[in-house]
Coordinates of C-alpha atoms and ligand atoms in Angstrom, one line a residue:
M209 CA -14.9 13.4 -0.7
E210 CA -12.7 10.7 -1.4
H211 CA -11.1 9.2 1.9
N212 CA -7.6 9.3 0.7
G213 CA -8.2 13.4 -1.0
K214 CA -6.3 14.6 1.9
Y215 CA -3.4 12.6 2.1
T216 CA 0.1 14.5 1.0
C217 CA 2.6 13.6 -0.6
W218 CA 3.8 13.0 2.3
N219 CA 2.2 9.4 2.0
C220 CA 3.2 8.7 -1.6
P221 CA 5.4 6.0 -2.7
A222 CA 6.4 8.0 -5.8
I223 CA 7.6 10.4 -3.2
D224 CA 11.9 11.0 -2.4
L225 CA 12.4 12.3 0.7
A226 CA 15.4 14.7 1.3
G227 CA 16.6 17.4 3.1
K228 CA 16.7 17.0 6.9
V229 CA 14.6 14.3 7.3
D230 CA 16.6 12.7 11.0
F231 CA 13.7 10.9 12.9
R232 CA 12.8 7.3 12.7
A233 CA 9.5 6.4 15.3
C234 CA 6.9 4.4 14.7
G235 CA 3.8 5.4 14.0
Q236 CA 4.7 8.9 14.4
S237 CA 2.3 11.6 12.1
G238 CA 3.9 13.7 9.7
K239 CA 1.9 16.4 10.7
Q240 CA 3.6 16.9 14.2
F241 CA 6.8 17.9 12.0
E242 CA 5.0 20.3 9.6
K243 CA 5.4 23.9 10.9
K244 CA 9.2 23.0 12.0
T245 CA 11.5 24.8 10.4
D246 CA 15.3 25.5 10.6
A247 CA 16.9 28.8 11.4
S248 CA 16.5 30.1 7.7
G249 CA 12.7 29.5 7.8
E250 CA 12.9 26.8 5.7
T251 CA 10.7 23.7 6.2
Q252 CA 13.2 21.0 7.8
I253 CA 11.9 18.4 5.6
L254 CA 12.1 18.1 1.8
A255 CA 11.2 16.0 -1.4
E256 CA 11.6 15.2 -4.6
C257 CA 8.9 13.9 -6.6
K258 CA 10.0 10.4 -8.7
R259 CA 7.2 10.8 -11.4
R260 CA 7.3 14.7 -11.8
P261 CA 11.3 15.2 -11.3
E262 CA 10.4 18.7 -12.5
I263 CA 9.0 20.3 -9.7
G264 CA 12.8 19.9 -7.6
L265 CA 12.4 19.8 -4.0
F266 CA 9.5 20.9 -1.8
D267 CA 7.8 20.3 1.0
P268 CA 5.7 16.7 1.1
M269 CA 2.8 18.1 2.7
S270 CA 1.9 21.1 0.7
I271 CA 0.4 18.8 -2.5
S272 CA -2.4 16.4 -1.5
F273 CA -3.4 13.7 -3.5
D274 CA -6.6 15.8 -5.0
E275 CA -4.6 18.7 -6.4
C276 CA -2.1 16.1 -7.5
P277 CA -2.3 14.7 -11.6
E278 CA -0.8 11.4 -10.7
W279 CA -3.3 10.5 -8.7
I280 CA -6.7 9.9 -10.3
K281 CA -10.5 9.6 -9.2
G282 CA -11.1 5.3 -8.7
P283 CA -13.9 3.7 -7.5
C284 CA -12.2 3.4 -4.4
G285 CA -10.6 6.4 -3.9
Y286 CA -7.7 8.3 -5.6
Q287 CA -5.5 5.6 -7.1
L288 CA -1.9 6.4 -8.2
R289 CA -2.2 6.6 -12.1
N290 CA -0.7 3.0 -13.0
M291 CA 0.2 2.1 -10.1
R292 CA 3.2 -0.5 -9.5
V293 CA 1.8 -3.4 -7.1
M294 CA 3.5 -6.4 -6.5
I295 CA 1.5 -9.3 -5.4
L296 CA 3.1 -12.3 -3.2
G297 CA 1.6 -15.2 -3.5
I298 CA -0.5 -14.4 -6.6
D299 CA -1.3 -17.9 -7.5
G300 CA -3.0 -18.6 -4.2
Y301 CA -7.1 -18.0 -3.1
L302 CA -6.6 -14.6 -2.7
G303 CA -3.8 -12.7 -4.5
W304 CA -5.0 -14.2 -7.9
T305 CA -8.6 -12.4 -7.3
L306 CA -7.0 -9.7 -6.4
A307 CA -4.7 -9.8 -9.4
L308 CA -7.3 -9.9 -12.1
W309 CA -9.0 -7.3 -9.5
L310 CA -6.7 -4.5 -9.6
G311 CA -5.4 -5.1 -13.2
G312 CA -9.3 -4.2 -14.2
M313 CA -9.2 -0.8 -12.6
G314 CA -5.8 0.1 -14.4
Y315 CA -3.2 -0.8 -11.5
R316 CA 0.4 -2.4 -13.2
V317 CA 0.3 -5.8 -11.1
S318 CA 3.4 -8.3 -11.0
G319 CA 3.7 -11.5 -8.8
V320 CA 5.4 -14.0 -7.2
D321 CA 4.2 -17.3 -6.2
N322 CA 6.4 -21.1 -5.6
Y323 CA 2.9 -23.3 -6.1
N324 CA 3.3 -24.1 -2.4
R325 CA 0.0 -24.3 -1.6
R326 CA -0.7 -26.8 -4.8
E327 CA 1.5 -28.9 -3.3
W328 CA 0.2 -28.2 0.4
V329 CA -3.5 -29.5 -0.8
K330 CA -2.2 -32.6 -3.0
E331 CA 0.0 -33.7 0.2
R332 CA -3.1 -33.5 2.2
G333 CA -4.9 -36.5 -0.3
A334 CA -7.2 -32.8 -1.2
Q335 CA -7.8 -30.7 -4.0
T336 CA -9.0 -27.5 -5.2
I337 CA -13.2 -28.2 -6.3
V338 CA -13.3 -25.2 -8.4
P339 CA -10.5 -26.3 -10.7
I340 CA -8.0 -23.6 -11.9
S341 CA -6.0 -23.1 -14.6
R342 CA -2.0 -23.4 -14.6
M343 CA -0.2 -20.0 -14.0
N344 CA 0.8 -19.8 -17.8
D345 CA -2.7 -20.5 -19.1
R346 CA -4.3 -18.0 -16.4
L347 CA -1.8 -15.3 -17.4
A348 CA -2.9 -16.0 -21.2
A349 CA -6.5 -16.0 -20.3
A350 CA -5.6 -12.7 -17.9
K351 CA -4.5 -11.0 -21.3
E352 CA -6.9 -12.4 -23.8
L353 CA -10.1 -12.1 -21.6
L354 CA -9.5 -8.5 -19.6
G355 CA -6.6 -7.3 -21.3
I356 CA -4.5 -7.4 -18.5
D357 CA -0.8 -8.5 -18.6
I358 CA 0.7 -9.7 -15.2
E359 CA 4.4 -10.1 -14.7
F360 CA 4.7 -13.6 -12.8
R361 CA 7.8 -15.2 -11.7
Q362 CA 8.2 -18.1 -10.6
I363 CA 10.4 -17.6 -6.9
D364 CA 10.2 -19.0 -3.4
I365 CA 10.2 -15.5 -1.0
F366 CA 12.2 -17.4 1.6
E367 CA 14.6 -19.9 -0.1
Q368 CA 15.0 -17.6 -3.2
R369 CA 15.7 -14.3 -1.9
Q370 CA 18.6 -13.4 -4.3
R371 CA 15.7 -14.0 -7.0
L372 CA 13.2 -11.7 -5.3
R373 CA 15.6 -8.9 -4.8
E374 CA 16.5 -8.9 -9.1
F375 CA 12.3 -8.9 -9.6
I376 CA 11.6 -6.0 -6.8
E377 CA 14.3 -4.2 -8.2
E378 CA 13.5 -4.6 -11.9
V379 CA 9.4 -3.7 -10.9
R380 CA 10.2 -1.3 -8.2
P381 CA 6.8 -1.9 -6.6
E382 CA 5.0 1.2 -4.8
A383 CA 2.9 -1.3 -3.2
V384 CA 3.8 -4.8 -2.3
V385 CA 1.0 -7.3 -1.0
H386 CA 2.0 -10.1 0.8
Y387 CA 0.0 -12.9 0.6
A388 CA 2.7 -15.9 0.7
E389 CA 2.8 -17.8 3.6
C390 CA 0.8 -20.9 4.2
P391 CA -2.2 -20.2 5.5
S392 CA -3.3 -23.2 7.8
A393 CA -3.9 -23.7 11.7
P394 CA -4.2 -27.1 11.2
Y395 CA -1.3 -27.8 8.6
S396 CA 0.6 -26.4 11.2
M397 CA -0.3 -28.5 13.9
I398 CA 0.4 -32.0 11.5
D399 CA 3.6 -32.8 13.6
A400 CA 7.2 -31.2 14.1
E401 CA 8.0 -31.1 10.4
H402 CA 4.8 -28.9 9.6
A403 CA 5.0 -26.8 12.2
I404 CA 8.7 -26.1 11.5
A405 CA 7.9 -25.2 8.0
V406 CA 5.2 -23.0 8.4
Q407 CA 7.3 -21.0 10.9
K408 CA 10.2 -21.3 8.4
N409 CA 7.9 -20.4 5.2
N410 CA 6.0 -17.4 7.3
V411 CA 8.5 -15.9 9.4
L412 CA 11.9 -15.8 7.7
G413 CA 10.0 -15.6 4.2
T414 CA 8.8 -12.3 5.8
L415 CA 11.7 -11.7 7.6
G416 CA 13.8 -11.2 4.5
L417 CA 11.6 -9.2 2.4
L418 CA 11.5 -6.8 4.8
F419 CA 15.4 -6.1 4.5
T420 CA 14.7 -6.4 1.0
M421 CA 11.9 -3.4 1.1
K422 CA 14.2 -1.7 3.2
D423 CA 17.5 -2.5 1.0
L424 CA 15.5 -1.4 -2.3
V425 CA 12.4 -0.1 -1.8
P426 CA 11.0 1.4 1.5
E427 CA 8.6 4.7 0.4
S428 CA 6.7 1.2 -1.1
S429 CA 3.9 0.7 1.1
L430 CA 3.7 -3.3 2.4
I431 CA 0.0 -4.4 3.3
K432 CA 1.1 -7.3 4.7
L433 CA -1.9 -10.4 5.8
G434 CA -2.1 -11.2 9.2
T435 CA -5.4 -12.8 11.0
M436 CA -8.0 -12.2 13.5
G437 CA -6.0 -15.0 15.3
E438 CA -3.4 -13.3 16.1
Y439 CA -5.5 -12.0 19.2
G440 CA -7.2 -15.4 20.4
T441 CA -10.4 -14.9 21.8
P442 CA -10.0 -13.7 25.8
L443 CA -11.9 -15.3 28.0
T444 CA -12.5 -11.8 29.8
G445 CA -14.3 -10.8 27.2
R446 CA -11.2 -7.7 26.5
P447 CA -12.3 -6.2 23.6
L448 CA -9.9 -6.7 20.2
F449 CA -8.8 -3.4 19.5
E450 CA -6.7 -2.9 16.3
G451 CA -4.1 -3.7 16.8
M452 CA -3.2 -1.1 19.7
F453 CA -4.8 0.2 22.5
P454 CA -6.8 3.4 22.4
A455 CA -5.4 6.4 23.4
D456 CA -7.3 6.5 26.6
A457 CA -6.9 2.8 27.2
E458 CA -5.3 2.7 31.1
L459 CA -4.1 -0.2 33.5
H460 CA -4.5 0.1 36.6
W461 CA -3.0 -2.6 39.4
D462 CA -1.7 -2.2 42.8
N463 CA -3.5 1.2 43.7
R464 CA -1.3 3.0 40.8
Q465 CA -2.2 3.5 37.0
W466 CA -0.5 3.7 33.6
S467 CA -1.6 4.6 30.0
L468 CA -1.6 2.1 27.4
G469 CA -2.5 4.2 24.8
G470 CA -0.4 3.2 21.4
E471 CA 0.7 -0.1 23.0
L472 CA 0.4 -3.4 21.2
I473 CA -2.7 -5.0 22.4
P474 CA -1.8 -8.8 24.1
R475 CA -1.9 -11.3 21.3
D476 CA -2.8 -15.1 22.0
P477 CA -2.8 -16.9 18.9
H478 CA -4.0 -20.3 19.2
S479 CA -2.2 -22.8 16.6
F480 CA 1.7 -22.8 15.5
Y481 CA 0.3 -20.9 11.7
H482 CA -1.1 -18.2 14.2
V483 CA 2.3 -17.9 16.3
S484 CA 4.0 -17.6 12.5
K485 CA 1.5 -14.7 12.2
V486 CA 2.2 -12.9 15.8
Q487 CA 6.4 -13.1 14.9
D488 CA 5.6 -11.6 11.5
T489 CA 3.8 -8.6 13.4
F490 CA 6.5 -8.2 15.8
N491 CA 8.9 -7.9 12.9
C492 CA 7.0 -5.7 10.4
Y493 CA 6.3 -3.6 13.7
E494 CA 9.9 -3.2 14.2
A495 CA 11.5 -3.0 10.6
C496 CA 8.6 0.2 10.6
K497 CA 11.0 1.6 13.3
Y498 CA 14.2 0.9 12.4
W499 CA 14.2 1.7 9.1
W500 CA 10.9 3.9 8.4
L501 CA 9.3 1.3 6.4
R502 CA 5.4 1.9 6.1
S503 CA 3.4 -1.1 6.6
F504 CA -0.1 -2.1 7.4
D505 CA -1.1 -5.6 9.1
I506 CA -4.1 -6.7 8.2
M507 CA -6.0 -8.4 10.8
Q508 CA -8.4 -11.0 8.6
G509 CA -11.5 -12.2 9.2
V510 CA -11.9 -16.2 8.0
I511 CA -13.2 -15.1 4.1
F512 CA -15.6 -17.2 2.2
G513 CA -17.2 -17.1 -1.2
V514 CA -15.6 -17.6 -4.3
H515 CA -17.0 -15.0 -6.5
T516 CA -16.0 -11.2 -8.4
D517 CA -16.5 -10.2 -11.5
Q518 CA -13.3 -11.3 -13.0
V519 CA -12.6 -14.8 -12.0
A520 CA -16.6 -15.6 -12.8
R521 CA -15.6 -14.6 -16.5
D522 CA -14.3 -17.5 -17.6
N523 CA -13.3 -20.8 -16.1
R524 CA -9.5 -20.1 -17.2
L525 CA -10.0 -17.0 -14.8
R526 CA -10.9 -19.0 -11.4
T527 CA -9.6 -18.9 -8.3
R528 CA -9.2 -21.7 -6.3
L529 CA -11.8 -23.3 -3.3
D530 CA -10.6 -25.7 -0.6
I531 CA -13.0 -27.7 1.9
D532 CA -10.8 -29.9 3.0
E533 CA -10.1 -30.0 6.7
C534 CA -6.6 -28.3 6.7
F535 CA -6.9 -25.5 4.0
G536 CA -10.9 -24.9 3.5
T537 CA -12.4 -22.1 5.7
V538 CA -15.6 -22.5 7.6
I539 CA -18.6 -21.3 5.6
N540 CA -17.0 -23.2 2.4
R541 CA -16.3 -26.3 4.5
F542 CA -20.1 -26.3 5.5
V543 CA -21.6 -25.3 1.6
A544 CA -19.8 -28.3 0.3
Q545 CA -20.7 -31.0 2.9
A546 CA -24.6 -29.9 2.7
V547 CA -23.9 -30.4 -1.0
T548 CA -22.2 -34.1 -0.3
G549 CA -24.3 -34.9 2.4
I550 CA -22.1 -34.8 5.7
P551 CA -23.5 -33.1 8.5
L552 CA -22.2 -29.8 9.0
T553 CA -19.8 -30.2 11.5
L554 CA -19.5 -28.2 14.7
Y555 CA -16.2 -28.6 16.8
G556 CA -17.3 -29.4 21.1
Q557 CA -20.2 -26.7 21.7
G558 CA -19.6 -25.2 18.4
K559 CA -19.7 -21.1 20.1
Q560 CA -16.9 -20.0 18.8
I561 CA -17.4 -16.5 17.3
R562 CA -15.2 -15.0 15.1
G563 CA -15.1 -12.5 12.0
Y564 CA -16.1 -13.1 8.9
I565 CA -15.8 -11.2 4.7
A566 CA -16.4 -12.0 1.9
L567 CA -14.1 -12.4 -1.0
R568 CA -15.0 -9.8 -2.9
D569 CA -15.5 -7.3 0.1
A570 CA -12.0 -8.1 1.1
M571 CA -10.7 -7.0 -2.5
Q572 CA -11.8 -3.3 -2.2
C573 CA -10.8 -3.1 1.3
M574 CA -7.1 -4.7 0.3
T575 CA -7.6 -1.7 -2.4
R576 CA -8.7 1.1 0.0
L577 CA -5.9 0.3 1.4
I578 CA -3.3 0.7 -1.3
N579 CA -4.8 3.7 -2.2
A580 CA -3.8 5.1 1.3
P581 CA -0.2 4.4 2.0
P582 CA 0.6 5.2 5.9
E583 CA 3.3 7.7 6.3
P584 CA 6.9 6.9 6.9
G585 CA 7.6 5.1 9.4
Q586 CA 3.8 4.3 10.4
Y587 CA 2.9 0.2 11.5
A588 CA -0.8 0.4 11.3
A589 CA -3.0 -3.0 11.9
V590 CA -6.3 -3.1 10.7
N591 CA -9.3 -5.6 11.1
Q592 CA -10.7 -6.6 8.3
I593 CA -13.9 -7.8 8.6
S594 CA -17.5 -6.9 7.9
G595 CA -19.4 -9.3 10.4
I596 CA -19.5 -11.7 13.5
Y597 CA -21.0 -14.7 13.9
S598 CA -21.1 -17.7 15.6
V599 CA -19.8 -21.2 13.8
R600 CA -23.1 -22.0 15.0
H601 CA -25.2 -19.5 13.1
L602 CA -23.7 -20.1 10.1
A603 CA -24.5 -23.6 10.2
C604 CA -27.8 -23.0 10.6
K605 CA -27.6 -20.1 7.9
V606 CA -26.1 -22.5 5.3
A607 CA -29.0 -25.2 6.3
Q608 CA -31.7 -23.0 6.1
I609 CA -31.0 -22.0 2.7
G610 CA -29.7 -24.9 1.4
Q611 CA -32.9 -26.6 2.5
K612 CA -35.0 -23.6 1.2
N613 CA -33.8 -22.5 -2.1
F614 CA -31.7 -26.1 -3.4
G615 CA -34.4 -28.5 -1.2
L616 CA -31.2 -30.3 0.5
P617 CA -31.8 -32.8 3.1
I618 CA -29.4 -31.2 5.7
Q619 CA -27.9 -31.9 9.2
I620 CA -25.5 -30.7 11.8
Q621 CA -23.6 -32.7 14.0
R622 CA -21.8 -31.6 16.8
V623 CA -18.0 -33.8 16.7
E624 CA -14.9 -33.6 19.2
N625 CA -13.0 -30.4 18.8
P626 CA -9.7 -31.7 17.7
R627 CA -8.4 -28.1 19.0
V628 CA -7.1 -26.5 22.2
E629 CA -9.9 -23.2 22.1
A630 CA -12.4 -21.9 23.9
D631 CA -15.7 -23.3 22.1
E632 CA -17.7 -20.6 24.0
H633 CA -16.6 -17.2 24.8
P634 CA -17.0 -13.6 24.7
F635 CA -16.5 -11.7 21.4
E636 CA -16.1 -7.8 21.0
V637 CA -14.3 -7.0 18.0
L638 CA -13.6 -3.4 16.6
Y639 CA -13.5 -2.8 13.2
E640 CA -14.0 0.9 12.4
K641 CA -10.6 1.6 10.3
L642 CA -11.7 0.7 7.2
P643 CA -15.4 1.8 7.2
K644 CA -14.7 5.0 8.8
Q645 CA -10.7 6.2 7.7
F646 CA -10.9 3.9 4.7
G647 CA -14.3 4.6 2.7
F648 CA -15.4 0.6 3.0
E649 CA -18.8 -0.2 2.5
T650 CA -19.9 -3.9 2.9
K651 CA -21.1 -4.9 -0.3
V652 CA -21.7 -8.5 -0.5
D653 CA -24.9 -10.1 1.9
L654 CA -24.0 -13.3 3.4
D655 CA -27.5 -15.2 2.4
E656 CA -26.9 -13.9 -1.0
E657 CA -23.0 -15.2 -1.5
I658 CA -24.2 -18.9 0.7
A659 CA -26.8 -19.5 -1.9
R660 CA -24.0 -18.4 -5.1
M661 CA -21.7 -20.8 -4.1
F662 CA -24.5 -23.6 -3.9
E663 CA -25.6 -22.9 -7.1
L664 CA -21.6 -23.0 -7.9
F665 CA -21.3 -26.1 -5.8
L666 CA -24.1 -28.0 -7.3
T667 CA -22.6 -27.8 -10.6
D668 CA -21.9 -31.5 -12.3
E669 CA -18.0 -30.4 -12.3
V670 CA -17.6 -28.9 -8.8
R671 CA -19.9 -31.3 -7.1
A672 CA -18.2 -34.2 -8.9
R673 CA -14.7 -32.9 -7.2
I674 CA -16.4 -32.3 -4.1
E675 CA -17.5 -36.4 -4.2
Q676 CA -13.9 -37.4 -5.2
R677 CA -12.0 -35.4 -1.8
K678 CA -15.0 -36.3 0.9
H679 CA -12.4 -38.3 2.9
A680 CA -10.3 -35.2 3.4
I681 CA -13.3 -33.0 4.8
I682 CA -13.5 -34.6 8.6
P683 CA -10.9 -33.6 10.9
R684 CA -8.0 -35.7 11.5
T685 CA -5.6 -33.5 13.2
W686 CA -5.8 -32.9 17.0
W687 CA -3.4 -29.9 18.4
S688 CA -2.6 -32.6 21.3
G689 CA -1.3 -35.0 18.4
I690 CA -4.1 -37.7 18.4
K691 CA -4.1 -39.2 15.0
R692 CA -7.3 -40.5 14.4
Q693 CA -10.5 -39.0 13.1
V694 CA -13.1 -36.8 15.2
E695 CA -15.7 -38.4 16.0
Q696 CA -19.3 -37.4 16.4
L697 CA -21.1 -36.4 19.7
E698 CA -25.0 -35.4 18.9
L699 CA -26.8 -35.0 16.1
L700 CA -28.9 -32.0 16.6
N701 CA -32.5 -31.1 16.0
L702 CA -32.4 -28.7 13.0
E703 CA -35.8 -27.4 13.5
A704 CA -34.8 -26.5 17.3
E705 CA -31.7 -25.5 16.5
I706 CA -32.9 -22.7 13.8
R707 CA -35.4 -21.4 16.3
D708 CA -33.0 -20.7 18.9
D709 CA -30.6 -19.5 16.5
E710 CA -32.8 -16.6 15.1
Q711 CA -33.1 -15.6 18.8
L712 CA -29.9 -16.4 20.1
Y713 CA -27.2 -16.2 17.4
T714 CA -27.9 -13.2 15.3
I715 CA -24.6 -11.3 16.6
N716 CA -24.1 -8.5 14.5
E717 CA -25.7 -8.7 11.2
Ligands
NAD909 N1 -8.3 -17.5 3.6 C1 -8.4 -16.5 4.9 O1 -9.3 -16.9 5.3 C2 -7.4 -15.9 5.5 C3 -8.0 -15.7 6.5 C4 -7.1 -14.4 7.5 C5 -6.0 -14.5 6.6 N2 -5.3 -15.1 5.2 C6 -3.9 -14.8 5.5 O2 -4.1 -14.0 3.8 C7 -2.9 -14.8 3.0 C8 -4.0 -15.5 1.1 O3 -4.2 -16.4 2.2 P1 -5.1 -17.4 0.6 O4 -6.1 -17.9 1.6 O5 -5.3 -16.6 -0.6 O6 -4.0 -18.3 1.1 P2 -3.2 -19.3 -0.1 O7 -2.4 -20.4 0.3 O8 -4.5 -19.8 -1.6 O9 -2.1 -18.2 -0.9 C9 -0.9 -18.0 -0.7 C10 0.3 -17.8 -2.0 O10 0.9 -18.1 -1.7 C11 2.0 -19.1 -1.8 N3 3.2 -18.9 -1.0 C12 3.4 -19.7 -0.1 N4 4.7 -19.7 0.6 C13 4.9 -19.0 -0.3 C14 6.9 -18.4 -0.6 N5 7.6 -19.0 0.2 N6 7.0 -18.1 -1.5 C15 5.9 -18.2 -2.7 N7 4.5 -18.4 -2.7 C16 4.8 -18.3 -1.7 C17 1.4 -20.3 -2.3 O11 1.4 -20.7 -3.0 C18 -0.2 -19.6 -2.4 O12 -0.4 -19.4 -3.7 C19 -2.3 -16.0 4.2 O13 -1.2 -14.4 4.2 C20 -3.1 -16.1 5.1 O14 -2.7 -16.6 6.7 C21 -5.9 -15.5 4.4

């Protein structure tokens, strides 16, 4: 059974709800209303289908996706035929990859970007080590090589809200994937200007989008990118549930007890960037409550890798990959450090534990969620990871693969931790919705993806680009405001480290 086979028109963005729909409740399920009828015995909630107007008014819970001819079977469940998906932030690492991925599966893709990311990276004296084409060339290559037509507009979603409105009105997306934010914790900690710029861009861009969706496409699902970093790493070891406490969670205090079920779990962000994501969470949650919007808030783990079949097809189709202190993510940075002879940098003890997911697996998750829109008014957080590792474990993995498969002399160092964070802590996270509810299966093996990155990074072109910008790798941005490069604390004995790691640090593979 496909994960969304029994979903009904109640979830479908092609529906126009009519009749006696008079409730607004975040997270409420249509099932609770299914049986309600008025005095004349008619169902209270009625709907019209924008794609099949000929069927007139009907009960939206009476037709399931597997019965509707507009929903066709695809590799990630039933998918709405030619579904219109708008990707905000389409020029980015994930946005461009998703555009080609969805385009290849028959979705009608449109997108918006203002090239902020290209500018931010340039400002830090860095560059994407995988060279990427200009947008016009990307679009032409997508058309020429993959037959994918992407409707693109250069729009700043915060500064040019009217233009975004016009574009949304023109396209009438049935799903909006919102990647268009600044994704960097260190960048938000540089100084007041950067912190303000990040929060303004992220929080106000999203807030404006919510109003625009309410006015123009309230039935479309919003797939909004948050981050696992919103939760922090509670030192008590309290599990990181998926956005909300489970039904049977209780608070005991002062000989009294309360149910916590359904309440948002506490957030403990650890940078001004993460704070912007927490603010987004509350804004999305409220918008679903006030206006009956529907949203997935993806608490995404750290992404690694650079491969999907589409981006690997041709140089003009590649997606960006950054390795500098602000915009590089840890596994990608370790491989680049290994290639350029910089000992892999552990911050402090290097025992921070985080959730991770490969680029290609993240694309599968996004597709499955696009295909299973939340119910009207429903806000649902989803923890999007496929494994949990300590940073030390990842350094050992990269070192082992680099040495064994590629003959590189790799070292691991501990450096001062420029962040304010626990560098050794318990970590328990639930990530059950994607596999259990949405049918996600991890396809990418961590070791294989690391090896694939080594192969790419060791090509003459990419290796030269890493060398050109290696000065941007070692952190200089301290949460405390200090302005200097971090210093080495210790060079680790690699053999001993790998031995210990094998015994200790395989948390969840
Ligand atoms: N990459 C990761 O490991 C990771 C992990 C967790 C969450 N996320 C989140 O996923 C999203 C995408 O991440 P990414 O790695 O692809 O980042 P990215 O910077 O490569 O992509 C974001 C894109 O949005 C664009 N953008 C930013 N502000 C904009 C604005 N105001 N108007 C129009 N376009 C704008 C940027 O130019 C960029 O192309 C971000 O929201 C990020 O916070 C990423």
